[in-house]
Short mmCIF file of C-alpha atoms and ligand atoms in Angstrom, two decimals:
data_model
loop_
_atom_site.label_atom_id
_atom_site.label_comp_id
_atom_site.label_asym_id
_atom_site.label_seq_id
_atom_site.Cartn_x
_atom_site.Cartn_y
_atom_site.Cartn_z
CA MET Q 144 143.54 160.01 86.04
CA LYS Q 145 143.90 156.60 84.50
CA ILE Q 146 141.91 153.37 84.83
CA ILE Q 147 143.90 150.15 84.42
CA LYS Q 148 142.78 146.54 84.20
CA ALA Q 149 142.90 144.14 87.13
CA GLY Q 150 145.59 142.10 85.35
CA ASP Q 151 147.92 145.09 85.21
CA LEU Q 152 149.42 144.49 88.64
CA ASN Q 153 152.99 145.16 87.51
CA PHE Q 154 152.11 148.68 86.51
CA ALA Q 155 150.02 149.13 89.69
CA CYS Q 156 153.06 148.15 91.79
CA GLU Q 157 155.29 150.51 89.86
CA VAL Q 158 152.93 153.40 90.57
CA LEU Q 159 153.01 152.61 94.30
CA ARG Q 160 156.79 152.01 94.46
CA SER Q 161 157.43 155.37 92.85
CA GLY Q 162 155.34 157.14 95.49
CA GLY Q 163 152.10 157.44 93.53
CA LEU Q 164 148.53 156.83 94.65
CA LEU Q 165 146.50 153.86 93.46
CA ALA Q 166 142.80 153.29 93.99
CA PHE Q 167 142.18 149.55 94.27
CA PRO Q 168 139.22 147.24 94.89
CA THR Q 169 138.71 145.50 98.24
CA ASP Q 170 136.00 143.19 99.53
CA THR Q 171 134.17 146.20 101.02
CA VAL Q 172 134.70 149.42 99.01
CA TYR Q 173 137.53 150.87 96.89
CA GLY Q 174 140.60 152.04 98.80
CA LEU Q 175 142.87 154.98 98.00
CA GLY Q 176 146.25 153.35 98.58
CA GLY Q 177 149.79 154.56 98.99
CA ASP Q 178 153.08 153.57 100.69
CA ALA Q 179 152.26 153.59 104.42
CA TYR Q 180 155.96 154.04 105.28
CA SER Q 181 156.18 157.37 103.52
CA ASP Q 182 155.09 160.59 105.29
CA GLU Q 183 155.00 162.31 101.94
CA VAL Q 184 152.71 159.73 100.33
CA VAL Q 185 150.36 159.55 103.33
CA THR Q 186 150.13 163.35 103.32
CA LYS Q 187 149.21 163.16 99.65
CA ILE Q 188 146.40 160.70 100.46
CA PHE Q 189 144.93 163.13 103.03
CA GLN Q 190 145.17 166.00 100.56
CA SER Q 191 143.60 164.11 97.66
CA LYS Q 192 140.53 163.27 99.73
CA ASN Q 193 140.48 166.61 101.50
CA ARG Q 194 140.49 164.61 104.71
CA SER Q 195 140.83 166.08 108.17
CA PRO Q 196 144.34 165.41 109.57
CA PHE Q 197 142.65 164.37 112.83
CA ASN Q 198 140.94 161.40 111.22
CA PRO Q 199 143.29 158.37 111.26
CA VAL Q 200 143.80 156.16 108.21
CA SER Q 201 143.92 152.36 108.41
CA VAL Q 202 146.66 150.26 106.83
CA CYS Q 203 146.18 147.18 104.61
CA TYR Q 204 148.38 144.09 104.87
CA PRO Q 205 148.52 140.85 102.85
CA SER Q 206 148.23 138.84 106.08
CA PHE Q 207 147.89 139.41 109.83
CA CYS Q 208 151.45 138.31 110.63
CA LYS Q 209 152.83 141.05 108.38
CA ALA Q 210 151.33 143.55 110.85
CA TYR Q 211 153.33 142.12 113.78
CA LEU Q 212 156.16 144.60 113.16
CA ASP Q 213 153.80 147.55 113.43
CA VAL Q 214 151.32 146.86 116.23
CA GLU Q 215 151.21 145.27 119.70
CA ILE Q 216 149.29 142.03 119.28
CA ASN Q 217 147.09 140.73 122.10
CA SER Q 218 145.14 137.50 122.38
CA LYS Q 219 141.74 138.99 121.53
CA ALA Q 220 143.22 140.52 118.39
CA LYS Q 221 144.71 137.15 117.47
CA LEU Q 222 141.34 135.50 117.89
CA LEU Q 223 139.58 138.12 115.76
CA ALA Q 224 142.20 137.80 113.05
CA GLU Q 225 141.91 134.02 113.10
CA LYS Q 226 138.15 134.18 112.66
CA PHE Q 227 137.81 137.09 110.26
CA PHE Q 228 141.06 137.80 108.35
CA PRO Q 229 141.13 138.17 105.44
CA GLY Q 230 137.78 139.92 105.73
CA ALA Q 231 135.71 143.01 106.33
CA LEU Q 232 137.18 143.92 109.69
CA THR Q 233 139.59 146.64 110.83
CA VAL Q 234 141.32 146.09 114.16
CA VAL Q 235 142.74 149.07 116.05
CA LEU Q 236 145.82 148.25 118.15
CA LYS Q 237 148.63 150.10 119.94
CA LYS Q 238 151.29 151.03 117.45
CA LYS Q 239 154.84 149.82 118.07
CA ILE Q 240 157.35 152.59 118.72
CA ASN Q 241 159.76 151.23 116.12
CA SER Q 242 157.15 150.66 113.41
CA LYS Q 243 158.04 152.13 110.03
CA VAL Q 244 154.43 153.16 109.33
CA SER Q 245 154.06 156.92 109.05
CA TRP Q 246 152.69 158.55 112.21
CA ILE Q 247 150.39 160.59 110.00
CA CYS Q 248 148.23 157.45 109.67
CA SER Q 249 147.56 157.62 113.42
CA ALA Q 250 146.44 161.26 113.28
CA GLY Q 251 148.19 162.22 116.48
CA GLY Q 252 147.18 159.10 118.42
CA ASP Q 253 149.25 156.08 119.41
CA THR Q 254 147.19 153.41 117.63
CA LEU Q 255 146.96 151.94 114.17
CA GLY Q 256 143.98 150.42 112.39
CA ILE Q 257 144.95 147.29 110.47
CA ARG Q 258 143.07 145.43 107.81
CA VAL Q 259 143.53 142.37 105.56
CA PRO Q 260 141.01 142.74 102.72
CA ASN Q 261 139.41 139.60 101.34
CA ASN Q 262 139.79 140.42 97.66
CA PRO Q 263 142.16 138.43 95.41
CA ILE Q 264 143.32 141.51 93.46
CA ALA Q 265 144.02 143.49 96.63
CA LEU Q 266 145.82 140.54 98.22
CA SER Q 267 148.09 139.86 95.25
CA LEU Q 268 148.89 143.55 95.05
CA LEU Q 269 149.77 143.68 98.76
CA GLU Q 270 151.85 140.49 98.52
CA ARG Q 271 154.01 141.96 95.79
CA LEU Q 272 154.90 145.08 97.76
CA ASP Q 273 157.45 145.35 100.53
CA PHE Q 274 155.45 148.01 102.34
CA PRO Q 275 151.83 148.00 103.56
CA LEU Q 276 149.25 150.37 102.04
CA ALA Q 277 147.72 153.26 103.89
CA ALA Q 278 144.22 153.14 102.44
CA PRO Q 279 141.14 155.12 103.37
CA SER Q 280 138.03 154.68 101.24
CA ALA Q 281 138.55 156.08 97.73
CA ASN Q 282 136.15 159.02 97.82
CA ALA Q 283 136.35 162.72 98.48
CA SER Q 284 135.89 163.41 102.19
CA SER Q 285 132.21 163.56 103.26
CA GLU Q 286 131.09 161.90 100.01
CA LEU Q 287 129.81 158.35 99.69
CA SER Q 288 132.28 155.48 99.57
CA THR Q 289 132.83 154.00 96.12
CA THR Q 290 132.18 150.47 94.91
CA THR Q 291 133.20 150.72 91.22
CA ALA Q 292 136.18 152.19 89.33
CA GLN Q 293 133.79 154.63 87.63
CA SER Q 294 132.53 155.94 90.98
CA VAL Q 295 136.13 156.45 92.16
CA CYS Q 296 136.75 158.43 88.99
CA GLU Q 297 133.75 160.68 89.67
CA SER Q 298 134.45 161.19 93.35
CA LEU Q 299 138.19 161.90 93.02
CA LYS Q 300 138.12 163.70 89.68
CA SER Q 301 140.31 166.52 90.96
CA CYS Q 302 143.07 164.03 91.79
CA GLU Q 303 145.08 164.36 88.59
CA ASN Q 304 147.70 161.62 88.77
CA LEU Q 305 145.51 158.99 90.33
CA VAL Q 306 145.63 155.49 88.85
CA ILE Q 307 142.58 153.28 89.40
CA LEU Q 308 142.86 149.51 89.33
CA ASP Q 309 139.52 148.28 88.00
CA GLY Q 310 138.34 145.16 89.80
CA GLY Q 311 134.63 145.48 89.03
CA ILE Q 312 132.02 146.07 91.71
CA CYS Q 313 133.07 145.36 95.31
CA ASN Q 314 131.54 142.24 96.75
CA LEU Q 315 130.18 143.56 100.03
CA GLY Q 316 129.59 147.23 99.27
CA ILE Q 317 129.75 148.40 102.89
CA GLU Q 318 132.91 149.39 104.76
CA SER Q 319 134.63 147.10 107.24
CA THR Q 320 133.51 146.84 110.86
CA ILE Q 321 136.02 148.57 113.15
CA VAL Q 322 136.93 147.01 116.49
CA ASP Q 323 139.24 148.84 118.88
CA LEU Q 324 141.42 146.42 120.85
CA SER Q 325 144.11 148.90 121.82
CA VAL Q 326 142.95 148.35 125.41
CA GLU Q 327 142.39 144.61 125.47
CA SER Q 328 140.12 144.65 128.51
CA LYS Q 329 137.78 147.08 126.73
CA PRO Q 330 137.02 145.82 123.22
CA LYS Q 331 134.98 148.51 121.49
CA ILE Q 332 133.06 148.65 118.26
CA LEU Q 333 133.94 151.95 116.57
CA ARG Q 334 132.01 151.53 113.35
CA ARG Q 335 129.28 149.14 112.29
CA GLY Q 336 130.17 147.52 109.00
CA ALA Q 337 129.92 144.47 106.81
CA ILE Q 338 130.46 141.99 109.67
CA SER Q 339 127.74 142.25 112.32
CA GLN Q 340 128.44 142.79 116.00
CA GLU Q 341 126.46 139.63 116.81
CA GLU Q 342 128.68 137.53 114.56
CA ILE Q 343 131.87 138.87 116.13
CA GLU Q 344 130.61 138.34 119.68
CA GLU Q 345 129.37 134.87 118.85
CA LYS Q 346 132.54 133.66 117.13
CA CYS Q 347 134.97 135.24 119.58
CA GLY Q 348 133.12 134.80 122.86
CA PHE Q 349 133.46 138.35 124.17
CA LYS Q 350 131.14 141.35 124.14
CA LEU Q 351 131.93 144.59 122.37
CA ILE Q 352 131.39 147.92 124.08
CA GLU Q 353 129.46 150.46 122.03
CA ALA Q 354 131.68 153.45 121.41
CA ASN Q 355 130.18 156.68 120.28
CA HIS Q 356 132.70 157.11 117.55
CA SER Q 357 131.78 159.99 115.35
CA GLU Q 358 133.43 159.52 112.02
CA PHE Q 359 134.67 162.77 110.57
CA SER Q 360 133.25 162.18 107.17
CA HIS Q 361 129.73 160.95 106.98
CA TYR Q 362 128.21 159.49 103.91
CA LYS Q 363 126.38 162.37 102.43
CA PRO Q 364 124.67 162.49 99.07
CA LYS Q 365 123.97 166.04 97.91
CA LYS Q 366 120.19 165.59 97.98
CA PRO Q 367 118.22 165.32 101.22
CA ILE Q 368 117.62 161.74 102.34
CA ILE Q 369 114.45 160.60 104.07
CA ILE Q 370 114.52 157.13 105.57
CA ASN Q 371 111.81 154.61 106.51
CA VAL Q 372 109.30 156.04 104.03
CA HIS Q 373 105.94 154.42 103.29
CA GLN Q 374 104.92 156.88 100.60
CA VAL Q 375 106.63 159.04 97.98
CA GLY Q 376 105.87 162.09 95.89
CA LYS Q 377 106.07 162.60 92.10
CA LYS Q 378 109.33 164.54 92.35
CA ASP Q 379 111.09 162.01 94.58
CA ALA Q 380 113.66 159.34 93.88
CA LEU Q 381 112.90 156.09 95.65
CA LEU Q 382 115.45 153.65 96.97
CA ALA Q 383 113.29 150.58 97.42
CA PHE Q 384 113.78 147.37 99.38
CA GLY Q 385 111.50 144.42 98.66
CA ASP Q 386 108.17 145.22 96.96
CA PRO Q 387 108.50 148.86 95.87
CA ILE Q 388 105.90 151.49 96.70
CA PHE Q 389 104.68 153.46 93.67
CA GLY Q 390 104.59 157.08 92.64
CA ALA Q 391 108.23 158.20 92.59
CA LYS Q 392 109.89 159.82 89.58
CA TYR Q 393 112.83 157.41 89.77
CA CYS Q 394 113.15 154.08 91.50
CA LEU Q 395 116.03 151.72 92.13
CA ASN Q 396 115.63 148.57 94.18
CA LEU Q 397 118.35 147.57 96.66
CA SER Q 398 116.97 144.03 96.57
CA SER Q 399 113.59 143.08 95.16
CA ASN Q 400 113.61 139.83 97.12
CA SER Q 401 114.61 141.57 100.37
CA ASN Q 402 118.12 140.13 100.53
CA LEU Q 403 120.24 142.24 102.88
CA THR Q 404 123.59 141.12 101.43
CA GLU Q 405 122.50 142.19 97.96
CA ALA Q 406 121.17 145.47 99.39
CA ALA Q 407 124.52 146.25 101.02
CA LYS Q 408 126.35 145.62 97.78
CA ASN Q 409 124.03 147.97 95.87
CA LEU Q 410 123.70 150.70 98.50
CA PHE Q 411 126.42 153.21 97.58
CA LEU Q 412 126.14 152.79 93.81
CA MET Q 413 122.37 153.27 93.84
CA LEU Q 414 122.58 156.26 96.18
CA ARG Q 415 125.11 157.80 93.78
CA LYS Q 416 122.85 157.15 90.80
CA LEU Q 417 119.76 158.64 92.44
CA ASP Q 418 121.81 161.58 93.68
CA ALA Q 419 122.72 162.32 90.05
CA THR Q 420 119.06 162.62 88.95
CA ASP Q 421 116.94 165.79 89.06
CA ALA Q 422 114.73 164.42 91.85
CA GLU Q 423 114.11 166.68 94.85
CA LYS Q 424 115.03 164.15 97.49
CA ILE Q 425 115.93 160.52 97.99
CA CYS Q 426 113.38 158.45 99.92
CA VAL Q 427 114.43 155.10 101.33
CA MET Q 428 112.06 152.32 102.30
CA PRO Q 429 112.50 150.62 105.71
CA ILE Q 430 115.29 148.05 105.92
CA PRO Q 431 115.32 145.48 108.74
CA LYS Q 432 117.97 146.08 111.40
CA ILE Q 433 119.40 142.59 111.46
CA GLY Q 434 122.86 141.36 110.44
CA ILE Q 435 124.39 143.63 107.80
CA GLY Q 436 121.04 145.53 107.81
CA THR Q 437 122.23 147.22 111.03
CA ALA Q 438 125.20 148.71 109.18
CA ILE Q 439 123.01 149.75 106.22
CA ASN Q 440 120.66 151.59 108.61
CA ASP Q 441 123.62 153.17 110.37
CA LYS Q 442 124.93 154.59 107.07
CA LEU Q 443 121.47 155.81 106.03
CA GLU Q 444 120.76 157.45 109.40
CA LYS Q 445 124.06 159.34 109.19
CA ALA Q 446 123.38 160.35 105.59
CA ALA Q 447 119.91 161.58 106.60
CA GLN Q 448 121.18 163.77 109.45
CA LYS Q 449 121.16 167.46 108.70
CA ASP Q 450 124.51 169.24 108.80
CA ASN Q 451 124.87 171.67 111.64
O1 TXA Y 176 136.33 148.76 104.47
C1 TXA Y 176 137.11 149.65 104.79
O2 TXA Y 176 137.51 149.80 105.96
C2 TXA Y 176 137.59 150.60 103.69
C3 TXA Y 176 138.48 149.83 102.72
C4 TXA Y 176 139.03 150.74 101.64
O3 TXA Y 176 139.54 149.22 103.43
N1 TXA Y 176 138.30 151.70 104.26
C5 TXA Y 176 137.69 152.71 104.91
O4 TXA Y 176 138.56 153.70 105.29
O5 TXA Y 176 136.50 152.74 105.11
P1 TXA Y 176 138.08 155.11 105.88
O6 TXA Y 176 139.33 155.85 106.12
O7 TXA Y 176 137.10 155.72 104.99
O8 TXA Y 176 137.40 154.73 107.22
C6 TXA Y 176 138.20 154.13 108.19
C7 TXA Y 176 137.77 154.59 109.54
C8 TXA Y 176 137.88 156.06 109.75
O9 TXA Y 176 136.65 156.57 110.14
C9 TXA Y 176 138.87 156.22 110.87
O10 TXA Y 176 138.42 157.18 111.77
C10 TXA Y 176 138.91 154.84 111.49
O11 TXA Y 176 138.64 153.95 110.45
N2 TXA Y 176 140.27 154.53 111.96
C11 TXA Y 176 141.35 154.25 111.23
N3 TXA Y 176 142.43 154.11 112.01
C12 TXA Y 176 142.00 154.29 113.28
C13 TXA Y 176 142.64 154.30 114.54
N4 TXA Y 176 143.94 154.10 114.67
N5 TXA Y 176 141.87 154.54 115.63
C14 TXA Y 176 140.55 154.76 115.51
N6 TXA Y 176 139.89 154.78 114.35
C15 TXA Y 176 140.60 154.56 113.24
MG1 MG Y 177 135.55 156.63 104.28
#
């Protein structure tokens, strides 16, 4: 495991060209990247995260037109890309038969999720490479996504040869919104994320169908999570939003002035920090379900669900 500076792009490229894995910052969360053309490298990504082979991995490009060789473009996809790329959106499209991207990314299906991250470090990295990067979030499967190099280090500590490109804390802090346009007449939202459904529908002029997409790996801290709390006990850790309630053993505030963008950016890091304390459980104050707040609530609800 090695952390390198954001300026060290030459070394980062070398790692990737020689078939290694590189964790890198994006606008949303850190990605665990590797050569998307190589079956061997993509297999290594799945193994490092302990990810189910049935859960597809999206692929990062430096621009939308670079994805033309790999997926069937339709006009809704073009519109989405025009409005939101580079940005916190993943678009799922039919994969082209002659695409060089490893089929392992599609996890047995015939589609590919594509993404153009809005982060200058990620973009210059992608521009320098002559292959796209298969890149799931850089965390062990079923753990929280990571928003700093240090969190990647902690979550993937068993991944010996991993190199981490340190780009500081990710701007948005919540994963990309996933829209499935593989059937153009049925645009579906597969995952709520940093761009709200309202914004997509408004800017693109079409409605998204709610898909009950159950992600394989939910965002689970080790401690129990209780959401929408109005009171806390002495042994609890509190994740506050706005004016904090009193009485908890530990307290971190997602945003003391109730700013949802700031809350999203802090969410995973603060959950990780509270999870590392000796508190009995993590209690989260109510967060309004508007804009990016919808995605925050979605993540918290999934984290709060008991395993069965
Ligand atoms: O913001 C993000 O999307 C981050 C950064 C690193 O790019 N990536 C990320 O990757 O969150 P991951 O693998 O943790 O979550 C991507 C989700 C998975 O739940 C997967 O099921 C879904 O995208 N996905 C990827 N390709 C897909 C496909 N072809 N069809 C349906 N779902 C797909
Ligand atoms: Mg993930």
